PDB file of C-alpha atoms in Angstrom:
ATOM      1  CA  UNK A 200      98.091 -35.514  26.221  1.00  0.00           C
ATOM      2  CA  UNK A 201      97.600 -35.007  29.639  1.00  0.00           C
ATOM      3  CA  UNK A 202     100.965 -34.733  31.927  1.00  0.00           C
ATOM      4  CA  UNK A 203     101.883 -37.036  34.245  1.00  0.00           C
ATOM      5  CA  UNK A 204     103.936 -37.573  37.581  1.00  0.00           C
ATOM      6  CA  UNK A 205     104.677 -41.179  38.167  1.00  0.00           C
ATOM      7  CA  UNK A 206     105.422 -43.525  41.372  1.00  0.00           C
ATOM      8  CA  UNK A 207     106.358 -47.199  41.863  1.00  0.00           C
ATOM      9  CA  UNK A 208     107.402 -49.428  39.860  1.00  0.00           C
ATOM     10  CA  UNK A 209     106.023 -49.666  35.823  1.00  0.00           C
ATOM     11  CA  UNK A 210     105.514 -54.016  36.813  1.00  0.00           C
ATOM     12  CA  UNK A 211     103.024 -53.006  39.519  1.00  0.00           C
ATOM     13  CA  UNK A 212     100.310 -54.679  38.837  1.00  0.00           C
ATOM     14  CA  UNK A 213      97.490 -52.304  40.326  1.00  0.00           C
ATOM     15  CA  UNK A 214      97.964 -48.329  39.203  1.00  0.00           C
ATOM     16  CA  UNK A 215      96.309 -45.961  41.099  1.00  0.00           C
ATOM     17  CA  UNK A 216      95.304 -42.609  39.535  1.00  0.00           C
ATOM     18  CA  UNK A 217      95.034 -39.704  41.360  1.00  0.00           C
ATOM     19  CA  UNK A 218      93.928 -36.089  41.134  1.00  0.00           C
ATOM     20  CA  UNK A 219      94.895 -32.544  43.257  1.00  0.00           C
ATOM     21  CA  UNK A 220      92.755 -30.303  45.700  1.00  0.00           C
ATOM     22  CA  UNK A 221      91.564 -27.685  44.991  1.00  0.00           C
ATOM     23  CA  UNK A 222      94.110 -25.475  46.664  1.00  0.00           C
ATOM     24  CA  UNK A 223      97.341 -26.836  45.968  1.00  0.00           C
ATOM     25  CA  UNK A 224      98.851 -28.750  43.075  1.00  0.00           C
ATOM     26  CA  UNK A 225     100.123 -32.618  42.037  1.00  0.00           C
ATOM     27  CA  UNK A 226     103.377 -31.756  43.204  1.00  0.00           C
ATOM     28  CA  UNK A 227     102.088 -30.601  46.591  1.00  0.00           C
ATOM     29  CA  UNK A 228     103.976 -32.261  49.884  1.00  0.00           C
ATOM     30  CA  UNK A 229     100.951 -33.815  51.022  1.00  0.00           C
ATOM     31  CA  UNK A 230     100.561 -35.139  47.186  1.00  0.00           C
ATOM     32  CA  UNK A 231     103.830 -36.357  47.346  1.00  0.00           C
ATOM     33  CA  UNK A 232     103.918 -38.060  50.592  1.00  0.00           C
ATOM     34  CA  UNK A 233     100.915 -40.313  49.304  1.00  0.00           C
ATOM     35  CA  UNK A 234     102.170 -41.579  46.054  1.00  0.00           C
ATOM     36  CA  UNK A 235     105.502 -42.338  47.743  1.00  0.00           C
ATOM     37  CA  UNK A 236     103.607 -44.296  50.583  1.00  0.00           C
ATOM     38  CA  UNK A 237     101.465 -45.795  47.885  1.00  0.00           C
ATOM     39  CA  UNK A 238     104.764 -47.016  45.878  1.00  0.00           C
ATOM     40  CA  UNK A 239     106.390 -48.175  48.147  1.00  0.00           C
ATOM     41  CA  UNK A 240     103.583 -50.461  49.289  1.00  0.00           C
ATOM     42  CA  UNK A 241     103.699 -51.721  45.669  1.00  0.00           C
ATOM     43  CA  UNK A 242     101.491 -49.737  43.795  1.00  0.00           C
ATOM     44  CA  UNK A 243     101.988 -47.842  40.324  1.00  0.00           C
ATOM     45  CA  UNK A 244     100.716 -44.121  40.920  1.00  0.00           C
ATOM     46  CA  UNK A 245     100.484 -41.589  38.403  1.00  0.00           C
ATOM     47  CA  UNK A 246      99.425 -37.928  39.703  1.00  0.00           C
ATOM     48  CA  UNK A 247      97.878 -35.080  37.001  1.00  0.00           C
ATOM     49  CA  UNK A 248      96.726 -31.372  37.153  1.00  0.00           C
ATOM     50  CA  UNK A 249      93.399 -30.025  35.883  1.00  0.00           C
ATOM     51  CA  UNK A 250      93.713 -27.545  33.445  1.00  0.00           C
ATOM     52  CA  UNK A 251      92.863 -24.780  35.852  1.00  0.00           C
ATOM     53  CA  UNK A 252      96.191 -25.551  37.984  1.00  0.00           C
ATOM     54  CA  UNK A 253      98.506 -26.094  35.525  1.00  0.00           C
ATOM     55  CA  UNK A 254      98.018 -22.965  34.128  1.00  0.00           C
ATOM     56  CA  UNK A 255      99.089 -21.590  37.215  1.00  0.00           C
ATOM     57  CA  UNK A 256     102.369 -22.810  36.660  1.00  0.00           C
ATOM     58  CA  UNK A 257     102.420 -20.568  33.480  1.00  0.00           C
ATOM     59  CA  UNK A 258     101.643 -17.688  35.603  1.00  0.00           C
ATOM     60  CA  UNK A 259      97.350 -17.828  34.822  1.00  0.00           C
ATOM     61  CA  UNK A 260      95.969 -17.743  38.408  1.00  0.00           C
ATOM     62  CA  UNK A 261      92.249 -19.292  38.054  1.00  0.00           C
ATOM     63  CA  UNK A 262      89.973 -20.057  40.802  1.00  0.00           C
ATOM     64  CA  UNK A 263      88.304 -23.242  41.092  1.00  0.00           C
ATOM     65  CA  UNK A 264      85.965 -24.674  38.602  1.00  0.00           C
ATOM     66  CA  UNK A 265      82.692 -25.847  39.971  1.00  0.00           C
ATOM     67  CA  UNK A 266      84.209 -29.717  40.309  1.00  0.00           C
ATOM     68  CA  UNK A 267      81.680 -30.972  37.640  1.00  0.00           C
ATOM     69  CA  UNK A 268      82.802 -28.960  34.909  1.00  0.00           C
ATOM     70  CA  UNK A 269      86.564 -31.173  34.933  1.00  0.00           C
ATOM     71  CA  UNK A 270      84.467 -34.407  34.888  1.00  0.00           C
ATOM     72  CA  UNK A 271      85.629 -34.751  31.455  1.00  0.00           C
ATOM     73  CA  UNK A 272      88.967 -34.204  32.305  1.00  0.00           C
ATOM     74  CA  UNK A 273      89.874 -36.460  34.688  1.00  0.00           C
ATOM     75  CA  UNK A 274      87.749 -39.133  31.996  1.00  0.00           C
ATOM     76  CA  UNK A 275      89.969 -37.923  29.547  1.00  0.00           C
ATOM     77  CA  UNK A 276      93.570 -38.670  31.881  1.00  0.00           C
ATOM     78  CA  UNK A 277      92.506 -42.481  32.365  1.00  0.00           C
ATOM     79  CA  UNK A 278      92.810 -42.820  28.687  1.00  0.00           C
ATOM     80  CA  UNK A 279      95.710 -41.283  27.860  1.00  0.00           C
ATOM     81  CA  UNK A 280      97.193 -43.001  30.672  1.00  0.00           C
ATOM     82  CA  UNK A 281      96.202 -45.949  29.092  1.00  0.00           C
ATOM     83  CA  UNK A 282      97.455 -44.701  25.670  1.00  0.00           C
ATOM     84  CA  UNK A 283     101.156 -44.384  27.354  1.00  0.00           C
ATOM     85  CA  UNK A 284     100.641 -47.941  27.909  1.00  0.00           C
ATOM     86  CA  UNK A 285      99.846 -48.115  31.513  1.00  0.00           C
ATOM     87  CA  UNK A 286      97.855 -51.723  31.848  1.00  0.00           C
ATOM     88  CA  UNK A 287      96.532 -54.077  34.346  1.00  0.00           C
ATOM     89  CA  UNK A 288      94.240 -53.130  37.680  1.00  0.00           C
ATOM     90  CA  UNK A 289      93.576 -49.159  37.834  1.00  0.00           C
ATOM     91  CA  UNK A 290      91.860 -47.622  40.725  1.00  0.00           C
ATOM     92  CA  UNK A 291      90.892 -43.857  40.397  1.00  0.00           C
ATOM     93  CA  UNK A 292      90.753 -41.021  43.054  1.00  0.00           C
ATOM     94  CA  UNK A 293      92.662 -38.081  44.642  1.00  0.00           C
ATOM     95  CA  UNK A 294      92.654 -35.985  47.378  1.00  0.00           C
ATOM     96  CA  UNK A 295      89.427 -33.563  48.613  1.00  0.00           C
ATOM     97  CA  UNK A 296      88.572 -32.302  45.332  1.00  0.00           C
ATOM     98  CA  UNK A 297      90.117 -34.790  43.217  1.00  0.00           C
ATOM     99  CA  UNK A 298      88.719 -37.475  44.903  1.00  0.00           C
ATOM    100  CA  UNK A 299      84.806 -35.803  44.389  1.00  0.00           C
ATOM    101  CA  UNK A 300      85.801 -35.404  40.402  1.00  0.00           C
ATOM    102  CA  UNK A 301      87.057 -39.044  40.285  1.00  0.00           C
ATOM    103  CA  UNK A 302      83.594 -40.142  42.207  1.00  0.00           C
ATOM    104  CA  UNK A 303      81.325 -38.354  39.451  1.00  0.00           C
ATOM    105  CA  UNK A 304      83.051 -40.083  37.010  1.00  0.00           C
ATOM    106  CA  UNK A 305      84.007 -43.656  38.858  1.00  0.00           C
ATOM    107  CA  UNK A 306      80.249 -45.215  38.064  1.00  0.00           C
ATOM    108  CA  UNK A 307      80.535 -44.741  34.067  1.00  0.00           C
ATOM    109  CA  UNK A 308      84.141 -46.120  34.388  1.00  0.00           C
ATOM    110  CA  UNK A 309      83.706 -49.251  36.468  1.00  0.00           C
ATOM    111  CA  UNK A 310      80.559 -50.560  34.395  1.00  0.00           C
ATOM    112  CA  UNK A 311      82.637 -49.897  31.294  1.00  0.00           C
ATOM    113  CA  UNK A 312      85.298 -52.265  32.871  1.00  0.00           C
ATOM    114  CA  UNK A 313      88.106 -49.358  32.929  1.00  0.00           C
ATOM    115  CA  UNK A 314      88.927 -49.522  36.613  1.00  0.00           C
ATOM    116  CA  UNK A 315      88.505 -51.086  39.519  1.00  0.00           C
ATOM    117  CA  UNK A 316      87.680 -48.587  42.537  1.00  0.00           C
ATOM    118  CA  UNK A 317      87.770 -45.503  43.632  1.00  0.00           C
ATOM    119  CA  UNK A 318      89.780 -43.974  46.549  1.00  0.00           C
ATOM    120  CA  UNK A 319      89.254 -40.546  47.887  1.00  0.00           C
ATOM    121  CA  UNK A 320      91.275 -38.678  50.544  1.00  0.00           C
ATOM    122  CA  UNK A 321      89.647 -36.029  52.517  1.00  0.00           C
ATOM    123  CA  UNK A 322      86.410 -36.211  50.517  1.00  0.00           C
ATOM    124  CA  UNK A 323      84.887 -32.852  51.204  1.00  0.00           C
ATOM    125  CA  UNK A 324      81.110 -33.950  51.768  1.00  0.00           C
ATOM    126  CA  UNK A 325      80.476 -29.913  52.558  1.00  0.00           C
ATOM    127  CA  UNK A 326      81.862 -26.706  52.761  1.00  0.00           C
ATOM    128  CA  UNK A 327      83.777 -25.913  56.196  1.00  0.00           C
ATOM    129  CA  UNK A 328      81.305 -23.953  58.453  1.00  0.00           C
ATOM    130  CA  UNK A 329      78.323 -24.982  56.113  1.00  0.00           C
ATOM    131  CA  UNK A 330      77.263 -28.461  56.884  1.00  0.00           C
ATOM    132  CA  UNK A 331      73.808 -27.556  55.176  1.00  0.00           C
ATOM    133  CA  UNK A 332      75.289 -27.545  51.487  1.00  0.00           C
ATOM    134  CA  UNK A 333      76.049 -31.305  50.996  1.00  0.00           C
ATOM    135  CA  UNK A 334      78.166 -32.896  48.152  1.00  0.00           C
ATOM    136  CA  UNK A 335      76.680 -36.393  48.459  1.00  0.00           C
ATOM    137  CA  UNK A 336      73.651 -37.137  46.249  1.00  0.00           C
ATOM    138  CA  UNK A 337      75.441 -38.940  43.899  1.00  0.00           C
ATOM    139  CA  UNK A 338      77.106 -41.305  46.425  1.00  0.00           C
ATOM    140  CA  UNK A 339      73.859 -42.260  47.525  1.00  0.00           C
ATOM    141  CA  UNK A 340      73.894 -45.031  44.418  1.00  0.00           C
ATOM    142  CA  UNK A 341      77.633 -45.358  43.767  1.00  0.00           C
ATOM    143  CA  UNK A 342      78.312 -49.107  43.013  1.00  0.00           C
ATOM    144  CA  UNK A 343      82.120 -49.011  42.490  1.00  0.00           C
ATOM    145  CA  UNK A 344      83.727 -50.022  45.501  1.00  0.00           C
ATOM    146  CA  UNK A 345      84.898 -47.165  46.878  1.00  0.00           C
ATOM    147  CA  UNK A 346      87.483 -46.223  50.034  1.00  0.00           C
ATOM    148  CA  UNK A 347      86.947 -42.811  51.703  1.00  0.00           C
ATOM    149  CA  UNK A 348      89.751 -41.964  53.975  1.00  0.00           C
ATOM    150  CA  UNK A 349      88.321 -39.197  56.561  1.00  0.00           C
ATOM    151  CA  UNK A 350      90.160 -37.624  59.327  1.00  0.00           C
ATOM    152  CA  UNK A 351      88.124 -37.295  62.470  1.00  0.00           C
ATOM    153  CA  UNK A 352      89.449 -33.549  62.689  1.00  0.00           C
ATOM    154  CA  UNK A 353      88.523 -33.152  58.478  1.00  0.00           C
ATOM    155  CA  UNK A 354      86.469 -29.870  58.619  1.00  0.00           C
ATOM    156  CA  UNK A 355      84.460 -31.117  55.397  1.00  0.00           C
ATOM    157  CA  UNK A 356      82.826 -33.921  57.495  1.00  0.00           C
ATOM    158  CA  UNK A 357      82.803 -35.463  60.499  1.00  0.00           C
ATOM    159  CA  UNK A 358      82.098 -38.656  61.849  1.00  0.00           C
ATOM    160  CA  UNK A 359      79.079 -38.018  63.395  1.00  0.00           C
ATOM    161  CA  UNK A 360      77.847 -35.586  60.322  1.00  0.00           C
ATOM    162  CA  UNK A 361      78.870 -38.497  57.881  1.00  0.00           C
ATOM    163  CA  UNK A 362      77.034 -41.356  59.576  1.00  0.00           C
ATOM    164  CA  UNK A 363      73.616 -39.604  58.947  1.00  0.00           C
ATOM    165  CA  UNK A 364      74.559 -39.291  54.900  1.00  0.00           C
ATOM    166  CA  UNK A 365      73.240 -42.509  53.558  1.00  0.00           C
ATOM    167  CA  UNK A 366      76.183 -43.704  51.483  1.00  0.00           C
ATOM    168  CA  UNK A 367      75.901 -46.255  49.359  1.00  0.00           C
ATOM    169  CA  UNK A 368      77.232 -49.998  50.441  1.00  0.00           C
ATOM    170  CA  UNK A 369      80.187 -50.051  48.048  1.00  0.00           C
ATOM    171  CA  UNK A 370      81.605 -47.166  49.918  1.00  0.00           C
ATOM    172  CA  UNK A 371      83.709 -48.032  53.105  1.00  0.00           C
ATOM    173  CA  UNK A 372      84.436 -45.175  55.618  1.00  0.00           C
ATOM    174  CA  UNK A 373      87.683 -45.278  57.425  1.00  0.00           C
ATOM    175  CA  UNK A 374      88.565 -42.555  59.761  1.00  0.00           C
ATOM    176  CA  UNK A 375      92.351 -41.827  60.572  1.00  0.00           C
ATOM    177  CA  UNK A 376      92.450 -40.527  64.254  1.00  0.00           C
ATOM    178  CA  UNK A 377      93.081 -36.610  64.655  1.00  0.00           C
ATOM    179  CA  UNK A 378      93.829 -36.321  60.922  1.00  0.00           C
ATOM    180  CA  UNK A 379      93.182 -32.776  59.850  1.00  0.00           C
ATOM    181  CA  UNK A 380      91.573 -32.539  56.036  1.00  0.00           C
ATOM    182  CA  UNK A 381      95.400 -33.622  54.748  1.00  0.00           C
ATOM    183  CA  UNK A 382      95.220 -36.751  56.777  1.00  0.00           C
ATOM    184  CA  UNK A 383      97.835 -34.991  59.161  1.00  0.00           C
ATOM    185  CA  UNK A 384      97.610 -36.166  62.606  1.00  0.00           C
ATOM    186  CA  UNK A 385      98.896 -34.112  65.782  1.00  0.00           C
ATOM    187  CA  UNK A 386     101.310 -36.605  67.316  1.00  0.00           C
ATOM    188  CA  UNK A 387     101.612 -35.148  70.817  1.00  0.00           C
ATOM    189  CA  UNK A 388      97.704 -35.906  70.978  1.00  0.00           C
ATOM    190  CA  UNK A 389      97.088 -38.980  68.900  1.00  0.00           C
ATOM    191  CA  UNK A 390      99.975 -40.850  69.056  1.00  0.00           C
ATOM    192  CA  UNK A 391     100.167 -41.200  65.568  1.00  0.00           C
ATOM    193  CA  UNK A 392     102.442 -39.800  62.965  1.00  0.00           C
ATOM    194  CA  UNK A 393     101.308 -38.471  58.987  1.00  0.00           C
ATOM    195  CA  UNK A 394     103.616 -41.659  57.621  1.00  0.00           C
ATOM    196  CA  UNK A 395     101.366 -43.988  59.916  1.00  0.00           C
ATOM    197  CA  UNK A 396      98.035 -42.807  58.638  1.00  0.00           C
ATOM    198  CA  UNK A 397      99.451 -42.446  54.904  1.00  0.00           C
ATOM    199  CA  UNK A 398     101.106 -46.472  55.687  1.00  0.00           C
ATOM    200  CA  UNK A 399      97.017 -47.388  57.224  1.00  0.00           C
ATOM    201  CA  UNK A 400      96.125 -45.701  53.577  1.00  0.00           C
ATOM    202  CA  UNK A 401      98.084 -47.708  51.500  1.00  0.00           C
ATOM    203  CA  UNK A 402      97.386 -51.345  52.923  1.00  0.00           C
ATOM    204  CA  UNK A 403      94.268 -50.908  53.249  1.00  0.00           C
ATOM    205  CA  UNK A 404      93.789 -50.361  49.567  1.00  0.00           C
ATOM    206  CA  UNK A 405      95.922 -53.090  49.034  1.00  0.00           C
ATOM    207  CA  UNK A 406      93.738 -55.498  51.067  1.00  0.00           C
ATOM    208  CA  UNK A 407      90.261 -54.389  49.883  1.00  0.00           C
ATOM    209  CA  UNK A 408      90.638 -53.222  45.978  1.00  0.00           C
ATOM    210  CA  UNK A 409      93.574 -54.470  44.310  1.00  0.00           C
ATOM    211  CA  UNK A 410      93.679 -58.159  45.681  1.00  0.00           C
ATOM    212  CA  UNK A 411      92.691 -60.511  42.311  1.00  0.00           C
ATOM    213  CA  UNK A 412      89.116 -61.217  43.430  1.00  0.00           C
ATOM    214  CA  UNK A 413      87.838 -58.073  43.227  1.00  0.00           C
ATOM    215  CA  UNK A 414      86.453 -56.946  39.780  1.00  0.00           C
ATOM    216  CA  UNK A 415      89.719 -55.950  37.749  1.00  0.00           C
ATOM    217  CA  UNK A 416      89.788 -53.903  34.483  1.00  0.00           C
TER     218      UNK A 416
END
């Protein structure tokens, strides 16, 4: 059964699932800032590890897995989050990594009726430094909705690099000013602070995927 970390109230009626980086765990602070902003705009959030990390906590250091290999992973969390009786709305996602699992697998869930969107933070569209090895072909025909929260500083994509890409309608683009690839903003230059880019995060998924009329689960 996979483990889970759990935000917000259990009588939320939207959950949103969400998956690590590659780099740093569930429990990370940038992890951890996110479900609490996403709680305490009245979400449910429930965080989980891939295998690979949470051995690390046992002392196993593993690299990455090539991000396709956990597709069956992260297919395997939405139903036994299900099975500990989480109902109602879910949207799936996560942060760099975790978000480009959750979009391999978001297609196969949605037409099955198991959730309702997708949400990615930091979606790394391409290596830093190597804007020739793309990670979009299969977001070329998504069709669940889909939120992609960029930061115009994110080293895995920038604006002008993701506006030739071709995405699919479903997926929405919004760029947080001066956000690095942890949506963390220099305040002295933008003005802005991590909590108001993390706040921007959280309403705006409220507004455009969890509101009744879109397609629930």
């Amino acid at each position: 059964m996979t483990y889970f970390l759990l935000d917000g109230l259990d009588t939320a009626p939207v959950t949103i699932l969400l998956a690590h980086g590659a780099g740093a765990p569930m429990d990370s602070a940038s992890m951890a800032a996110t479900a609490k902003a996403l709680a305490a705009a009245g979400f449910r959030v429930a965080r989980f590890e891939f295998h690979h990390m949470a051995a690390r906590r046992y002392g196993h250091r593993k690299p990455p897995p090539r991000a396709e290999t956990v597709n069956p992973e992260y297919i395997k969390a939405i139903a036994d989050l299900r099975a500990k009786g989480v109902t109602g709305k879910l949207i799936i996602g996560g942060k760099s990594m975790g978000g480009r699992v959750a979009s391999m697998v978001a297609d196969e869930m949605f037409l099955k009726g198991e959730i309702a969107g997708l949400v990615c933070l930091g979606y790394p569209f391409h290596p830093p430094g190597k804007p020739e090895q793309l990670r979009t072909k299969h977001l070329a025909d998504l069709r669940t909705p889909t939120l992609i929260f960029q930061g115009t500083r994110d080293e895995f994509g920038t604006k002008e690099e993701v506006a030739t890409y071709g995405l699919s309608e479903a997926i929405e683009v919004i760029w947080l000013e001066d956000g690095d690839h942890d949506l963390k903003p220099r305040k002295a230059v933008s003005g802005f602070s991590t909590a108001d880019h993390l706040r921007t995060v959280a309403e705006t998924i409220m507004a455009k995927l969890a509101q009744p009329s879109a397609s629930s689960s």
